[in-house]
Amino acid sequence: MRRRPVVTPRVLNNLAQAPDLLSFIEALPYCGYSFTNGPWRHALVAFGTDPRQGPEYRMYQTYEFPYTYDPIIAEPSFTSLPTIDMSFLRVVRTNHGNNSHIFDGNLLFTDDNVWQYCDISDGQLHRIWYTTTVRHSFCPQNGFFYNGTNAKLWEIMADKVMTIRDGEEPAADDYECLLGIPDNYKCGSRGKDRKRYGQGFGQTYTRKQAFMRSLILKKGKIPMKYIYPPFLIEILVNHSIVPDPFLK
């Protein structure tokens, strides 16, 4: 905890190589505290450390994969022979070793579904979270990253994890143009944004890129409660200028 003041139990277990898992779990409350929600959810924070105090702790923020590790497999056609065994060489379900907390974009370890940003070594994802465009004050929703940064990281990583989970290899070209979406994303007037981020003149998105772009922009929209003061929000809602759900 001295070298890494904010750490998930998986990382701590991998680094400590505790022989007795039960004793390891029982010892955690004596090593630090944890948040029930927010950017460092599921992580153990060393006593005397408050990661909300400065952007130097942003690298320890956590990402939780929101789906299951059960693969989605296309049903075989009537003309194909039944498959008895399917092997997913990139999915490691047993004997996870000491590096299971690292996501490199090639292997998927299923011993946990939470990663810290500093352990995401995949080239494209690393470029996203290693950005220098960061907040200098704490945001309860995004920590010290801007909404666009987190939206890109979460959606692209989720897609890469699902691709590996389903027995395929993520294609870098599917995501490269999406990295051009601004870190400090602000949606256009009336909530519409037709800009082709990461695309040159005459270039078009593939269907997958267009779909993922829409997911990122939707998640990247800043809720009004983080933009306007409470008294102005109340006026807008009371006069039916904006609906209540827009504030969430």
Coordinates of C-alpha atoms in Angstrom, one line a residue, residues 90-229:
R90 CA -7.6 -15.7 -25.4
V91 CA -9.9 -16.3 -22.5
V92 CA -8.1 -17.5 -19.4
R93 CA -10.6 -19.0 -16.9
T94 CA -8.2 -21.0 -14.7
N95 CA -4.6 -20.6 -13.5
H96 CA -4.8 -16.9 -13.8
G97 CA -1.2 -16.3 -12.6
N98 CA 0.0 -13.0 -11.1
N99 CA -0.8 -10.7 -14.0
S100 CA -4.6 -11.2 -14.3
H101 CA -5.2 -7.6 -13.3
I102 CA -3.6 -6.3 -16.5
F103 CA -5.6 -5.9 -19.7
D104 CA -3.4 -5.9 -22.7
G105 CA -6.1 -6.3 -25.4
N106 CA -5.0 -9.9 -26.2
L107 CA -5.8 -12.0 -23.1
L108 CA -8.9 -11.9 -20.9
F109 CA -8.6 -13.1 -17.3
T110 CA -12.0 -14.0 -15.8
D111 CA -11.0 -14.0 -12.1
D112 CA -12.6 -10.5 -11.7
N113 CA -14.3 -7.8 -13.8
V114 CA -12.7 -4.7 -12.3
W115 CA -9.5 -3.0 -13.7
Q116 CA -7.6 0.1 -12.6
Y117 CA -6.7 2.5 -15.4
C118 CA -3.0 2.1 -14.7
D119 CA -3.3 -1.6 -15.4
I120 CA -4.9 -1.1 -18.8
S121 CA -1.9 -1.6 -21.1
D122 CA -3.7 -2.1 -24.4
G123 CA -2.1 0.5 -26.8
Q124 CA -5.3 2.3 -27.8
L125 CA -6.9 2.3 -24.4
H126 CA -3.6 3.4 -22.8
R127 CA -3.6 6.4 -25.1
I128 CA -7.1 7.3 -23.9
W129 CA -6.5 7.3 -20.2
Y130 CA -2.9 8.7 -20.4
T131 CA -4.3 12.0 -21.8
T132 CA -3.0 15.2 -20.4
T133 CA -6.5 16.8 -20.8
V134 CA -7.7 16.3 -17.3
R135 CA -9.8 18.0 -14.6
H136 CA -8.0 19.8 -11.8
S137 CA -10.9 19.5 -9.4
F138 CA -12.8 16.3 -8.5
C139 CA -16.0 15.3 -10.3
P140 CA -18.1 12.7 -8.5
Q141 CA -19.1 11.0 -11.8
N142 CA -15.8 11.1 -13.7
G143 CA -13.1 11.6 -11.1
F144 CA -10.3 13.7 -12.6
F145 CA -11.0 12.7 -16.2
Y146 CA -13.4 14.5 -18.5
N147 CA -16.7 12.8 -19.6
G148 CA -15.4 12.2 -23.1
T149 CA -12.3 10.4 -21.9
N150 CA -14.2 8.0 -19.7
A151 CA -16.9 7.4 -22.3
K152 CA -14.2 6.4 -24.9
L153 CA -12.4 4.2 -22.5
W154 CA -15.5 2.4 -21.1
E155 CA -17.2 1.7 -24.4
I156 CA -14.1 0.7 -26.4
M157 CA -12.8 -1.5 -23.6
A158 CA -16.2 -3.1 -23.1
D159 CA -16.3 -3.9 -26.8
K160 CA -12.7 -5.3 -26.8
V161 CA -13.5 -7.5 -23.8
M162 CA -16.7 -8.9 -25.4
T163 CA -14.8 -9.5 -28.7
I164 CA -12.2 -11.6 -26.9
R165 CA -14.8 -13.2 -24.8
D166 CA -16.7 -14.4 -27.9
G167 CA -13.5 -15.9 -29.4
E168 CA -12.5 -13.2 -31.8
E169 CA -9.6 -10.8 -32.0
P170 CA -10.3 -7.0 -31.6
A171 CA -9.4 -5.1 -34.8
A172 CA -7.6 -1.8 -34.1
D173 CA -9.1 -0.2 -37.1
D174 CA -12.5 -0.5 -35.6
Y175 CA -11.6 1.9 -32.8
E176 CA -8.9 4.2 -34.1
C177 CA -11.2 6.9 -35.5
L178 CA -13.2 6.9 -32.2
L179 CA -10.1 8.2 -30.3
G180 CA -10.6 11.5 -32.1
I181 CA -13.7 12.3 -30.0
P182 CA -12.7 15.1 -27.7
D183 CA -11.9 14.3 -24.1
N184 CA -13.8 17.3 -22.9
Y185 CA -16.8 16.5 -25.1
K186 CA -19.7 18.9 -25.4
C187 CA -22.7 17.9 -27.4
G188 CA -23.9 20.2 -30.1
S189 CA -27.0 22.4 -30.2
R190 CA -30.3 20.5 -29.5
G191 CA -28.3 17.5 -28.5
K192 CA -27.3 16.7 -32.1
D193 CA -23.7 16.1 -33.2
R194 CA -22.9 15.3 -36.8
K195 CA -19.2 15.8 -36.7
R196 CA -17.1 12.9 -38.1
Y197 CA -14.5 12.7 -35.4
G198 CA -11.3 11.0 -36.5
Q199 CA -12.4 10.9 -40.1
G200 CA -10.9 12.7 -43.1
F201 CA -12.8 14.3 -46.0
G202 CA -14.9 11.8 -47.8
Q203 CA -14.4 9.0 -45.2
T204 CA -17.3 7.3 -43.7
Y205 CA -17.8 5.2 -40.6
T206 CA -18.4 1.5 -40.8
R207 CA -21.7 0.3 -39.2
K208 CA -19.8 -0.8 -36.1
Q209 CA -17.9 2.5 -35.8
A210 CA -21.1 4.5 -36.2
F211 CA -22.8 2.4 -33.5
M212 CA -19.9 2.8 -31.1
R213 CA -19.7 6.5 -31.9
S214 CA -23.3 6.9 -30.8
L215 CA -22.7 5.0 -27.6
I216 CA -19.7 7.1 -26.7
L217 CA -21.4 10.4 -27.5
K218 CA -24.5 9.4 -25.5
K219 CA -22.4 8.5 -22.5
G220 CA -20.2 11.5 -23.0
K221 CA -23.0 14.0 -22.6
I222 CA -22.6 16.0 -19.4
P223 CA -25.7 15.9 -17.2
M224 CA -27.2 19.4 -16.7
K225 CA -26.7 19.2 -12.9
Y226 CA -22.9 19.4 -13.5
I227 CA -23.2 22.5 -15.7
Y228 CA -25.9 24.8 -14.3
P229 CA -26.5 26.0 -10.7

